[in-house]
Amino acid sequence: MEAPLRDAQWRSLYGLSYPVFTTVVDKLKPYITQSQLSLPSDYAVAMVLSRLFHGFSAKTLATRYGLEPYLISKITNMVTRLLATKLYPEFIKIPVSRRRLVETTQGFQELTSLPNICGAIDGTAVRLQHLSSDTVNSSMYYSRYGFPSVLLQVVADHKKLFWDVCVKAPGGFDDATHFRDSLLYNRLISGDIVWDKGINVRGQHVRPYIVGDWCFPLLSFLLTPFSGNRTGSPPENAYDEALLKGRKMVEEAIGLLKGRWKILQNLNVGLSHAPQTIVACCVLHNLCQIAREPEPEIWREPEENGSPPRVLENEKSFYYYGGSAKQALADDLYQRLSSR
């Protein structure tokens, strides 16, 4: 079979081309072999990819493969755990090197005309098909949309590649709370990551920053819009439009993630295995983006609305510098646009 036809067939079955599939198998094979699984590595990986791509339940897949549902669940849990732990460090990386940081900020500047953006952050509720009646504090898992879920927080670059993934909160939490409980927040607030390559904008020091929507707190390393309905001054509106172009990268990345790995549209694994399954899909998303796999139809998220989160006591100086940086960037952008 010719390569294009073969790859089209593999994408329809497993969500990715044959070369990407072999990459996944080759990287997981040493760990699967150690597990003493009675199935060949490529067979186990193919089965799990089929489940993640189509969203099949363990029972449905058991019928297709002639195996018991418990064995399907066991293999799914093993492969997703390996993806989420062994492959995560290789394929989901914070831009810590100066070369990658420069490449990322330049990529975002070409998209938005705003300097020093190093990522775009967003959160999404991953719906749970079933929440056990004996789940502790089960009401905390219900999102504002009325269904049980867990929260996924991601940061994407200008190529729609995730460079940070966090799944720590039940669906009833808000994005700001989830963010503040993440390792990313602690590393950003301590200056442990992406603090290098600061620039001067109208006398204001602007460190590399990520961009987010109104759900996130305004901080020196996380800049948010002035408003969502063009009610600000001309510089503020120009800034908001530019910021939206940057935020679109993470919104599209999440849409591609849920569009390709359909299990995330209605997650049919146990709550204890939900985080690793979600992270595994994020790793596979990056593999597909790096390999330039054809992008699937984007899964559309419901519109969000509400008020910005309150500023915490330990964030006040970061909030002040964030506000100053935001205004300086808005004024600088508007002047550049006006002089064209």
PDB file of C-alpha atoms in Angstrom, residues 37-340:
ATOM      1  CA  LEU A  37       2.047  -7.638  29.150  1.00  0.00           C
ATOM      2  CA  SER A  38       0.903 -10.663  27.195  1.00  0.00           C
ATOM      3  CA  LEU A  39       0.156  -8.512  24.112  1.00  0.00           C
ATOM      4  CA  PRO A  40       2.677  -7.147  21.559  1.00  0.00           C
ATOM      5  CA  SER A  41       3.563  -3.478  22.129  1.00  0.00           C
ATOM      6  CA  ASP A  42       2.227  -2.275  18.773  1.00  0.00           C
ATOM      7  CA  TYR A  43      -1.058  -4.123  19.356  1.00  0.00           C
ATOM      8  CA  ALA A  44      -1.491  -2.557  22.811  1.00  0.00           C
ATOM      9  CA  VAL A  45      -0.668   0.961  21.578  1.00  0.00           C
ATOM     10  CA  ALA A  46      -2.979   0.616  18.564  1.00  0.00           C
ATOM     11  CA  MET A  47      -5.822  -0.500  20.795  1.00  0.00           C
ATOM     12  CA  VAL A  48      -5.413   2.427  23.181  1.00  0.00           C
ATOM     13  CA  LEU A  49      -5.032   4.983  20.369  1.00  0.00           C
ATOM     14  CA  SER A  50      -8.223   3.619  18.843  1.00  0.00           C
ATOM     15  CA  ARG A  51     -10.004   4.186  22.145  1.00  0.00           C
ATOM     16  CA  LEU A  52      -8.634   7.709  22.617  1.00  0.00           C
ATOM     17  CA  PHE A  53      -9.362   8.691  19.012  1.00  0.00           C
ATOM     18  CA  HIS A  54     -12.905   7.320  18.724  1.00  0.00           C
ATOM     19  CA  GLY A  55     -13.905   7.640  22.372  1.00  0.00           C
ATOM     20  CA  PHE A  56     -14.822   3.968  22.610  1.00  0.00           C
ATOM     21  CA  SER A  57     -15.736   2.505  25.987  1.00  0.00           C
ATOM     22  CA  ALA A  58     -13.764  -0.449  27.344  1.00  0.00           C
ATOM     23  CA  LYS A  59     -16.811  -2.636  26.717  1.00  0.00           C
ATOM     24  CA  THR A  60     -17.098  -1.601  23.047  1.00  0.00           C
ATOM     25  CA  LEU A  61     -13.389  -2.093  22.448  1.00  0.00           C
ATOM     26  CA  ALA A  62     -13.471  -5.469  24.202  1.00  0.00           C
ATOM     27  CA  THR A  63     -16.031  -6.686  21.676  1.00  0.00           C
ATOM     28  CA  ARG A  64     -13.933  -5.425  18.752  1.00  0.00           C
ATOM     29  CA  TYR A  65     -10.688  -6.992  19.985  1.00  0.00           C
ATOM     30  CA  GLY A  66     -12.092 -10.144  21.562  1.00  0.00           C
ATOM     31  CA  LEU A  67     -10.758  -9.287  25.015  1.00  0.00           C
ATOM     32  CA  GLU A  68     -12.329  -8.805  28.435  1.00  0.00           C
ATOM     33  CA  PRO A  69     -13.296  -5.190  29.351  1.00  0.00           C
ATOM     34  CA  TYR A  70     -11.126  -5.318  32.489  1.00  0.00           C
ATOM     35  CA  LEU A  71      -8.081  -6.097  30.323  1.00  0.00           C
ATOM     36  CA  ILE A  72      -8.915  -3.200  27.975  1.00  0.00           C
ATOM     37  CA  SER A  73      -9.065  -0.871  30.998  1.00  0.00           C
ATOM     38  CA  LYS A  74      -5.793  -2.245  32.357  1.00  0.00           C
ATOM     39  CA  ILE A  75      -3.985  -1.730  29.042  1.00  0.00           C
ATOM     40  CA  THR A  76      -5.503   1.750  28.595  1.00  0.00           C
ATOM     41  CA  ASN A  77      -4.349   2.770  32.065  1.00  0.00           C
ATOM     42  CA  MET A  78      -0.843   1.434  31.456  1.00  0.00           C
ATOM     43  CA  VAL A  79      -0.331   3.109  28.060  1.00  0.00           C
ATOM     44  CA  THR A  80      -1.814   6.471  29.107  1.00  0.00           C
ATOM     45  CA  ARG A  81       0.308   6.426  32.277  1.00  0.00           C
ATOM     46  CA  LEU A  82       3.443   5.833  30.205  1.00  0.00           C
ATOM     47  CA  LEU A  83       2.516   8.612  27.782  1.00  0.00           C
ATOM     48  CA  ALA A  84       1.807  11.001  30.664  1.00  0.00           C
ATOM     49  CA  THR A  85       5.016  10.220  32.575  1.00  0.00           C
ATOM     50  CA  LYS A  86       7.709   8.876  30.247  1.00  0.00           C
ATOM     51  CA  LEU A  87       6.943  10.894  27.096  1.00  0.00           C
ATOM     52  CA  TYR A  88       5.703  14.108  28.739  1.00  0.00           C
ATOM     53  CA  PRO A  89       9.201  15.472  29.524  1.00  0.00           C
ATOM     54  CA  GLU A  90      10.275  14.933  25.920  1.00  0.00           C
ATOM     55  CA  PHE A  91       7.275  16.438  24.153  1.00  0.00           C
ATOM     56  CA  ILE A  92       5.862  19.042  26.569  1.00  0.00           C
ATOM     57  CA  LYS A  93       8.618  21.473  27.512  1.00  0.00           C
ATOM     58  CA  ILE A  94       8.630  24.932  29.056  1.00  0.00           C
ATOM     59  CA  PRO A  95      10.704  27.295  26.851  1.00  0.00           C
ATOM     60  CA  VAL A  96      13.594  27.640  29.281  1.00  0.00           C
ATOM     61  CA  SER A  97      16.429  27.981  26.781  1.00  0.00           C
ATOM     62  CA  ARG A  98      17.044  31.485  25.465  1.00  0.00           C
ATOM     63  CA  ARG A  99      16.934  30.229  21.866  1.00  0.00           C
ATOM     64  CA  ARG A 100      13.481  28.707  22.291  1.00  0.00           C
ATOM     65  CA  LEU A 101      12.228  31.680  24.285  1.00  0.00           C
ATOM     66  CA  VAL A 102      13.320  34.056  21.509  1.00  0.00           C
ATOM     67  CA  GLU A 103      11.759  31.820  18.857  1.00  0.00           C
ATOM     68  CA  THR A 104       8.453  31.737  20.763  1.00  0.00           C
ATOM     69  CA  THR A 105       8.274  35.465  21.500  1.00  0.00           C
ATOM     70  CA  GLN A 106       9.139  36.300  17.892  1.00  0.00           C
ATOM     71  CA  GLY A 107       6.466  33.888  16.669  1.00  0.00           C
ATOM     72  CA  PHE A 108       3.825  35.560  18.822  1.00  0.00           C
ATOM     73  CA  GLN A 109       5.004  39.037  17.805  1.00  0.00           C
ATOM     74  CA  GLU A 110       4.475  38.139  14.148  1.00  0.00           C
ATOM     75  CA  LEU A 111       0.928  37.068  15.027  1.00  0.00           C
ATOM     76  CA  THR A 112      -0.028  39.896  17.372  1.00  0.00           C
ATOM     77  CA  SER A 113       2.463  42.787  16.975  1.00  0.00           C
ATOM     78  CA  LEU A 114       2.944  42.572  20.767  1.00  0.00           C
ATOM     79  CA  PRO A 115       6.514  41.899  21.983  1.00  0.00           C
ATOM     80  CA  ASN A 116       7.612  39.292  24.533  1.00  0.00           C
ATOM     81  CA  ILE A 117       4.565  36.974  24.612  1.00  0.00           C
ATOM     82  CA  CYS A 118       5.889  33.511  25.433  1.00  0.00           C
ATOM     83  CA  GLY A 119       2.617  31.576  25.638  1.00  0.00           C
ATOM     84  CA  ALA A 120      -1.167  31.644  25.844  1.00  0.00           C
ATOM     85  CA  ILE A 121      -3.027  30.052  28.760  1.00  0.00           C
ATOM     86  CA  ASP A 122      -6.565  28.709  29.010  1.00  0.00           C
ATOM     87  CA  GLY A 123      -8.630  26.202  30.918  1.00  0.00           C
ATOM     88  CA  THR A 124     -11.297  23.778  29.771  1.00  0.00           C
ATOM     89  CA  ALA A 125     -13.687  21.416  31.514  1.00  0.00           C
ATOM     90  CA  VAL A 126     -13.248  17.788  30.435  1.00  0.00           C
ATOM     91  CA  ARG A 127     -16.615  16.111  30.797  1.00  0.00           C
ATOM     92  CA  LEU A 128     -16.796  12.876  32.786  1.00  0.00           C
ATOM     93  CA  GLN A 129     -19.211  10.288  31.429  1.00  0.00           C
ATOM     94  CA  HIS A 130     -19.767   8.869  34.881  1.00  0.00           C
ATOM     95  CA  LEU A 131     -19.107  10.063  38.407  1.00  0.00           C
ATOM     96  CA  SER A 132     -19.390   7.376  41.056  1.00  0.00           C
ATOM     97  CA  SER A 133     -22.019   7.984  43.727  1.00  0.00           C
ATOM     98  CA  ASP A 134     -19.408   7.386  46.438  1.00  0.00           C
ATOM     99  CA  THR A 135     -17.058  10.116  45.118  1.00  0.00           C
ATOM    100  CA  VAL A 136     -15.945  12.360  47.982  1.00  0.00           C
ATOM    101  CA  ASN A 137     -17.292  15.932  47.572  1.00  0.00           C
ATOM    102  CA  SER A 138     -18.931  14.919  44.285  1.00  0.00           C
ATOM    103  CA  SER A 139     -20.720  18.297  43.963  1.00  0.00           C
ATOM    104  CA  MET A 140     -17.304  19.947  43.435  1.00  0.00           C
ATOM    105  CA  TYR A 141     -16.958  18.140  40.110  1.00  0.00           C
ATOM    106  CA  TYR A 142     -19.997  19.778  38.517  1.00  0.00           C
ATOM    107  CA  SER A 143     -19.072  22.618  36.176  1.00  0.00           C
ATOM    108  CA  ARG A 144     -21.145  25.740  35.675  1.00  0.00           C
ATOM    109  CA  TYR A 145     -22.544  24.000  32.593  1.00  0.00           C
ATOM    110  CA  GLY A 146     -24.146  21.342  34.802  1.00  0.00           C
ATOM    111  CA  PHE A 147     -22.091  18.243  33.992  1.00  0.00           C
ATOM    112  CA  PRO A 148     -19.401  16.438  36.046  1.00  0.00           C
ATOM    113  CA  SER A 149     -15.885  17.246  34.877  1.00  0.00           C
ATOM    114  CA  VAL A 150     -12.263  17.854  35.750  1.00  0.00           C
ATOM    115  CA  LEU A 151     -10.335  20.968  34.733  1.00  0.00           C
ATOM    116  CA  LEU A 152      -7.503  20.971  32.238  1.00  0.00           C
ATOM    117  CA  GLN A 153      -5.143  23.965  32.151  1.00  0.00           C
ATOM    118  CA  VAL A 154      -2.732  24.333  29.243  1.00  0.00           C
ATOM    119  CA  VAL A 155      -0.228  26.862  27.937  1.00  0.00           C
ATOM    120  CA  ALA A 156       0.367  26.824  24.177  1.00  0.00           C
ATOM    121  CA  ASP A 157       2.941  28.489  21.957  1.00  0.00           C
ATOM    122  CA  HIS A 158       2.489  30.184  18.572  1.00  0.00           C
ATOM    123  CA  LYS A 159       2.508  26.784  16.842  1.00  0.00           C
ATOM    124  CA  LYS A 160      -0.347  25.473  19.022  1.00  0.00           C
ATOM    125  CA  LEU A 161       2.076  23.218  20.892  1.00  0.00           C
ATOM    126  CA  PHE A 162       1.451  22.795  24.616  1.00  0.00           C
ATOM    127  CA  TRP A 163       4.405  23.708  26.813  1.00  0.00           C
ATOM    128  CA  ASP A 164       2.643  23.177  30.127  1.00  0.00           C
ATOM    129  CA  VAL A 165      -0.280  20.962  31.144  1.00  0.00           C
ATOM    130  CA  CYS A 166      -2.016  20.751  34.516  1.00  0.00           C
ATOM    131  CA  VAL A 167      -4.983  18.615  35.632  1.00  0.00           C
ATOM    132  CA  LYS A 168      -5.433  19.181  39.371  1.00  0.00           C
ATOM    133  CA  ALA A 169      -8.921  20.569  39.974  1.00  0.00           C
ATOM    134  CA  PRO A 170     -12.501  19.290  39.842  1.00  0.00           C
ATOM    135  CA  GLY A 171     -14.807  20.939  37.312  1.00  0.00           C
ATOM    136  CA  GLY A 172     -16.541  23.136  39.873  1.00  0.00           C
ATOM    137  CA  PHE A 173     -13.375  25.173  40.422  1.00  0.00           C
ATOM    138  CA  ASP A 174     -12.625  28.314  38.422  1.00  0.00           C
ATOM    139  CA  ASP A 175      -9.603  28.852  36.177  1.00  0.00           C
ATOM    140  CA  ALA A 176      -7.923  31.298  38.574  1.00  0.00           C
ATOM    141  CA  THR A 177      -8.060  28.859  41.503  1.00  0.00           C
ATOM    142  CA  HIS A 178      -6.718  26.038  39.341  1.00  0.00           C
ATOM    143  CA  PHE A 179      -3.919  28.281  38.053  1.00  0.00           C
ATOM    144  CA  ARG A 180      -2.898  29.401  41.541  1.00  0.00           C
ATOM    145  CA  ASP A 181      -2.705  25.783  42.670  1.00  0.00           C
ATOM    146  CA  SER A 182      -0.464  24.779  39.761  1.00  0.00           C
ATOM    147  CA  LEU A 183       3.285  24.265  39.730  1.00  0.00           C
ATOM    148  CA  LEU A 184       3.423  26.705  36.804  1.00  0.00           C
ATOM    149  CA  TYR A 185       2.065  29.548  38.960  1.00  0.00           C
ATOM    150  CA  ASN A 186       4.617  28.896  41.692  1.00  0.00           C
ATOM    151  CA  ARG A 187       7.482  28.763  39.203  1.00  0.00           C
ATOM    152  CA  LEU A 188       6.358  31.972  37.486  1.00  0.00           C
ATOM    153  CA  ILE A 189       5.820  33.910  40.700  1.00  0.00           C
ATOM    154  CA  SER A 190       9.228  32.813  42.044  1.00  0.00           C
ATOM    155  CA  GLY A 191      10.958  33.822  38.790  1.00  0.00           C
ATOM    156  CA  ASP A 192      12.159  30.266  38.281  1.00  0.00           C
ATOM    157  CA  ILE A 193      11.116  30.197  34.599  1.00  0.00           C
ATOM    158  CA  VAL A 194      10.702  32.584  31.629  1.00  0.00           C
ATOM    159  CA  TRP A 195      12.019  35.618  33.486  1.00  0.00           C
ATOM    160  CA  ASP A 196      15.028  36.178  31.198  1.00  0.00           C
ATOM    161  CA  LYS A 197      14.851  38.378  28.095  1.00  0.00           C
ATOM    162  CA  GLY A 198      13.122  41.345  29.682  1.00  0.00           C
ATOM    163  CA  ILE A 199      12.540  44.336  27.401  1.00  0.00           C
ATOM    164  CA  ASN A 200      11.914  48.057  27.878  1.00  0.00           C
ATOM    165  CA  VAL A 201       8.596  49.429  26.612  1.00  0.00           C
ATOM    166  CA  ARG A 202       8.105  53.168  27.175  1.00  0.00           C
ATOM    167  CA  GLY A 203      10.324  53.052  30.247  1.00  0.00           C
ATOM    168  CA  GLN A 204       8.511  50.024  31.642  1.00  0.00           C
ATOM    169  CA  HIS A 205      10.367  46.730  32.181  1.00  0.00           C
ATOM    170  CA  VAL A 206       8.350  43.930  30.564  1.00  0.00           C
ATOM    171  CA  ARG A 207       9.416  40.365  31.291  1.00  0.00           C
ATOM    172  CA  PRO A 208       8.294  37.496  29.019  1.00  0.00           C
ATOM    173  CA  TYR A 209       4.591  36.970  29.730  1.00  0.00           C
ATOM    174  CA  ILE A 210       1.751  34.627  28.926  1.00  0.00           C
ATOM    175  CA  VAL A 211      -1.650  35.922  27.834  1.00  0.00           C
ATOM    176  CA  GLY A 212      -5.023  34.807  29.142  1.00  0.00           C
ATOM    177  CA  ASP A 213      -8.661  35.821  29.241  1.00  0.00           C
ATOM    178  CA  TRP A 214     -10.581  37.564  32.048  1.00  0.00           C
ATOM    179  CA  CYS A 215     -10.779  34.287  34.046  1.00  0.00           C
ATOM    180  CA  PHE A 216      -7.116  34.649  35.024  1.00  0.00           C
ATOM    181  CA  PRO A 217      -5.547  37.210  37.381  1.00  0.00           C
ATOM    182  CA  LEU A 218      -3.615  40.130  35.902  1.00  0.00           C
ATOM    183  CA  LEU A 219       0.044  39.717  36.892  1.00  0.00           C
ATOM    184  CA  SER A 220       3.402  40.887  35.559  1.00  0.00           C
ATOM    185  CA  PHE A 221       3.849  37.481  33.890  1.00  0.00           C
ATOM    186  CA  LEU A 222       0.190  37.006  32.854  1.00  0.00           C
ATOM    187  CA  LEU A 223      -1.491  39.798  30.930  1.00  0.00           C
ATOM    188  CA  THR A 224      -5.240  39.931  30.382  1.00  0.00           C
ATOM    189  CA  PRO A 225      -7.611  42.124  28.289  1.00  0.00           C
ATOM    190  CA  PHE A 226      -8.831  45.565  29.316  1.00  0.00           C
ATOM    191  CA  SER A 227     -12.387  44.647  28.330  1.00  0.00           C
ATOM    192  CA  GLY A 228     -14.202  42.155  26.156  1.00  0.00           C
ATOM    193  CA  ASN A 229     -16.478  44.469  24.213  1.00  0.00           C
ATOM    194  CA  ARG A 230     -14.359  47.327  22.821  1.00  0.00           C
ATOM    195  CA  THR A 231     -15.468  49.781  25.514  1.00  0.00           C
ATOM    196  CA  GLY A 232     -11.948  50.997  26.270  1.00  0.00           C
ATOM    197  CA  SER A 233      -9.803  53.758  24.792  1.00  0.00           C
ATOM    198  CA  PRO A 234      -8.370  53.333  21.257  1.00  0.00           C
ATOM    199  CA  PRO A 235      -5.016  52.060  22.628  1.00  0.00           C
ATOM    200  CA  GLU A 236      -6.808  49.632  24.943  1.00  0.00           C
ATOM    201  CA  ASN A 237      -9.019  48.310  22.142  1.00  0.00           C
ATOM    202  CA  ALA A 238      -6.003  47.849  19.851  1.00  0.00           C
ATOM    203  CA  TYR A 239      -4.220  45.935  22.616  1.00  0.00           C
ATOM    204  CA  ASP A 240      -7.276  43.744  23.268  1.00  0.00           C
ATOM    205  CA  GLU A 241      -7.558  42.837  19.584  1.00  0.00           C
ATOM    206  CA  ALA A 242      -3.861  41.933  19.482  1.00  0.00           C
ATOM    207  CA  LEU A 243      -4.143  39.910  22.687  1.00  0.00           C
ATOM    208  CA  LEU A 244      -7.071  37.981  21.222  1.00  0.00           C
ATOM    209  CA  LYS A 245      -4.881  36.857  18.310  1.00  0.00           C
ATOM    210  CA  GLY A 246      -2.412  35.389  20.786  1.00  0.00           C
ATOM    211  CA  ARG A 247      -5.116  33.757  22.909  1.00  0.00           C
ATOM    212  CA  LYS A 248      -6.564  32.211  19.771  1.00  0.00           C
ATOM    213  CA  MET A 249      -3.547  29.870  19.611  1.00  0.00           C
ATOM    214  CA  VAL A 250      -4.432  28.145  22.879  1.00  0.00           C
ATOM    215  CA  GLU A 251      -8.155  28.136  22.107  1.00  0.00           C
ATOM    216  CA  GLU A 252      -7.473  26.419  18.791  1.00  0.00           C
ATOM    217  CA  ALA A 253      -5.007  24.019  20.424  1.00  0.00           C
ATOM    218  CA  ILE A 254      -7.692  22.913  22.901  1.00  0.00           C
ATOM    219  CA  GLY A 255     -10.192  22.627  20.044  1.00  0.00           C
ATOM    220  CA  LEU A 256      -7.770  20.428  18.090  1.00  0.00           C
ATOM    221  CA  LEU A 257      -7.042  18.335  21.189  1.00  0.00           C
ATOM    222  CA  LYS A 258     -10.713  17.558  21.793  1.00  0.00           C
ATOM    223  CA  GLY A 259     -11.440  17.327  18.079  1.00  0.00           C
ATOM    224  CA  ARG A 260      -8.844  14.609  17.495  1.00  0.00           C
ATOM    225  CA  TRP A 261      -8.951  12.694  20.796  1.00  0.00           C
ATOM    226  CA  LYS A 262     -12.708  12.322  21.078  1.00  0.00           C
ATOM    227  CA  ILE A 263     -12.536  10.497  24.387  1.00  0.00           C
ATOM    228  CA  LEU A 264     -12.049  13.973  25.912  1.00  0.00           C
ATOM    229  CA  GLN A 265     -15.533  14.989  24.759  1.00  0.00           C
ATOM    230  CA  ASN A 266     -17.054  12.484  27.206  1.00  0.00           C
ATOM    231  CA  LEU A 267     -14.316  10.835  29.261  1.00  0.00           C
ATOM    232  CA  ASN A 268     -15.203   7.197  29.959  1.00  0.00           C
ATOM    233  CA  VAL A 269     -12.434   6.202  32.374  1.00  0.00           C
ATOM    234  CA  GLY A 270     -12.477   6.119  36.170  1.00  0.00           C
ATOM    235  CA  LEU A 271     -11.918   9.385  38.018  1.00  0.00           C
ATOM    236  CA  SER A 272      -8.553   8.206  39.371  1.00  0.00           C
ATOM    237  CA  HIS A 273      -7.289   7.658  35.809  1.00  0.00           C
ATOM    238  CA  ALA A 274      -8.827  10.809  34.295  1.00  0.00           C
ATOM    239  CA  PRO A 275      -5.779  13.109  34.774  1.00  0.00           C
ATOM    240  CA  GLN A 276      -3.274  10.726  33.153  1.00  0.00           C
ATOM    241  CA  THR A 277      -5.655  10.058  30.241  1.00  0.00           C
ATOM    242  CA  ILE A 278      -6.043  13.786  29.606  1.00  0.00           C
ATOM    243  CA  VAL A 279      -2.295  14.434  29.858  1.00  0.00           C
ATOM    244  CA  ALA A 280      -1.615  11.478  27.540  1.00  0.00           C
ATOM    245  CA  CYS A 281      -3.873  13.056  24.915  1.00  0.00           C
ATOM    246  CA  CYS A 282      -1.958  16.344  25.300  1.00  0.00           C
ATOM    247  CA  VAL A 283       1.320  14.507  24.650  1.00  0.00           C
ATOM    248  CA  LEU A 284      -0.200  12.894  21.546  1.00  0.00           C
ATOM    249  CA  HIS A 285      -1.467  16.316  20.426  1.00  0.00           C
ATOM    250  CA  ASN A 286       2.089  17.670  20.495  1.00  0.00           C
ATOM    251  CA  LEU A 287       3.397  14.642  18.624  1.00  0.00           C
ATOM    252  CA  CYS A 288       0.822  15.291  15.893  1.00  0.00           C
ATOM    253  CA  GLN A 289       1.585  19.025  15.737  1.00  0.00           C
ATOM    254  CA  ILE A 290       5.336  18.415  15.531  1.00  0.00           C
ATOM    255  CA  ALA A 291       4.776  15.889  12.728  1.00  0.00           C
ATOM    256  CA  ARG A 292       2.427  18.383  11.002  1.00  0.00           C
ATOM    257  CA  GLU A 293      -0.434  15.937  10.910  1.00  0.00           C
ATOM    258  CA  PRO A 294      -3.578  17.278   9.174  1.00  0.00           C
ATOM    259  CA  GLU A 295      -5.612  19.211  11.724  1.00  0.00           C
ATOM    260  CA  PRO A 296      -9.030  17.739  12.562  1.00  0.00           C
ATOM    261  CA  GLU A 297     -12.235  19.717  12.873  1.00  0.00           C
ATOM    262  CA  ILE A 298     -11.939  21.968  15.906  1.00  0.00           C
ATOM    263  CA  TRP A 299     -14.119  21.197  18.915  1.00  0.00           C
ATOM    264  CA  ARG A 300     -15.938  24.410  19.851  1.00  0.00           C
ATOM    265  CA  GLU A 301     -16.015  25.449  23.490  1.00  0.00           C
ATOM    266  CA  PRO A 302     -19.016  27.302  24.991  1.00  0.00           C
ATOM    267  CA  GLU A 303     -18.568  31.041  25.521  1.00  0.00           C
ATOM    268  CA  GLU A 304     -17.443  32.120  28.982  1.00  0.00           C
ATOM    269  CA  ASN A 305     -18.502  35.199  30.908  1.00  0.00           C
ATOM    270  CA  GLY A 306     -18.133  36.610  34.391  1.00  0.00           C
ATOM    271  CA  SER A 307     -15.964  38.994  36.391  1.00  0.00           C
ATOM    272  CA  PRO A 308     -12.174  38.991  36.864  1.00  0.00           C
ATOM    273  CA  PRO A 309     -10.775  37.167  39.921  1.00  0.00           C
ATOM    274  CA  ARG A 310      -9.794  39.157  42.998  1.00  0.00           C
ATOM    275  CA  VAL A 311      -6.143  39.979  43.610  1.00  0.00           C
ATOM    276  CA  LEU A 312      -4.502  38.062  46.454  1.00  0.00           C
ATOM    277  CA  GLU A 313      -2.304  39.799  49.015  1.00  0.00           C
ATOM    278  CA  ASN A 314       0.880  38.103  47.778  1.00  0.00           C
ATOM    279  CA  GLU A 315       0.061  39.149  44.201  1.00  0.00           C
ATOM    280  CA  LYS A 316      -0.337  42.907  44.682  1.00  0.00           C
ATOM    281  CA  SER A 317       3.102  43.921  43.409  1.00  0.00           C
ATOM    282  CA  PHE A 318       2.767  41.525  40.442  1.00  0.00           C
ATOM    283  CA  TYR A 319      -0.679  43.019  39.738  1.00  0.00           C
ATOM    284  CA  TYR A 320       0.700  46.567  39.836  1.00  0.00           C
ATOM    285  CA  TYR A 321       3.546  45.776  37.428  1.00  0.00           C
ATOM    286  CA  GLY A 322       1.157  43.808  35.221  1.00  0.00           C
ATOM    287  CA  GLY A 323      -1.139  46.813  34.930  1.00  0.00           C
ATOM    288  CA  SER A 324       1.770  49.126  34.127  1.00  0.00           C
ATOM    289  CA  ALA A 325       3.143  46.708  31.521  1.00  0.00           C
ATOM    290  CA  LYS A 326      -0.278  46.293  29.937  1.00  0.00           C
ATOM    291  CA  GLN A 327      -0.788  50.039  29.589  1.00  0.00           C
ATOM    292  CA  ALA A 328       2.723  50.566  28.205  1.00  0.00           C
ATOM    293  CA  LEU A 329       2.198  47.817  25.624  1.00  0.00           C
ATOM    294  CA  ALA A 330      -1.183  49.268  24.637  1.00  0.00           C
ATOM    295  CA  ASP A 331       0.179  52.791  24.180  1.00  0.00           C
ATOM    296  CA  ASP A 332       3.225  51.533  22.279  1.00  0.00           C
ATOM    297  CA  LEU A 333       1.130  49.339  19.976  1.00  0.00           C
ATOM    298  CA  TYR A 334      -1.352  52.123  19.240  1.00  0.00           C
ATOM    299  CA  GLN A 335       1.433  54.571  18.406  1.00  0.00           C
ATOM    300  CA  ARG A 336       3.031  52.069  16.027  1.00  0.00           C
ATOM    301  CA  LEU A 337      -0.286  51.322  14.341  1.00  0.00           C
ATOM    302  CA  SER A 338      -1.131  55.033  14.038  1.00  0.00           C
ATOM    303  CA  SER A 339       2.204  55.865  12.411  1.00  0.00           C
ATOM    304  CA  ARG A 340       1.808  53.340   9.605  1.00  0.00           C
TER     305      ARG A 340
END
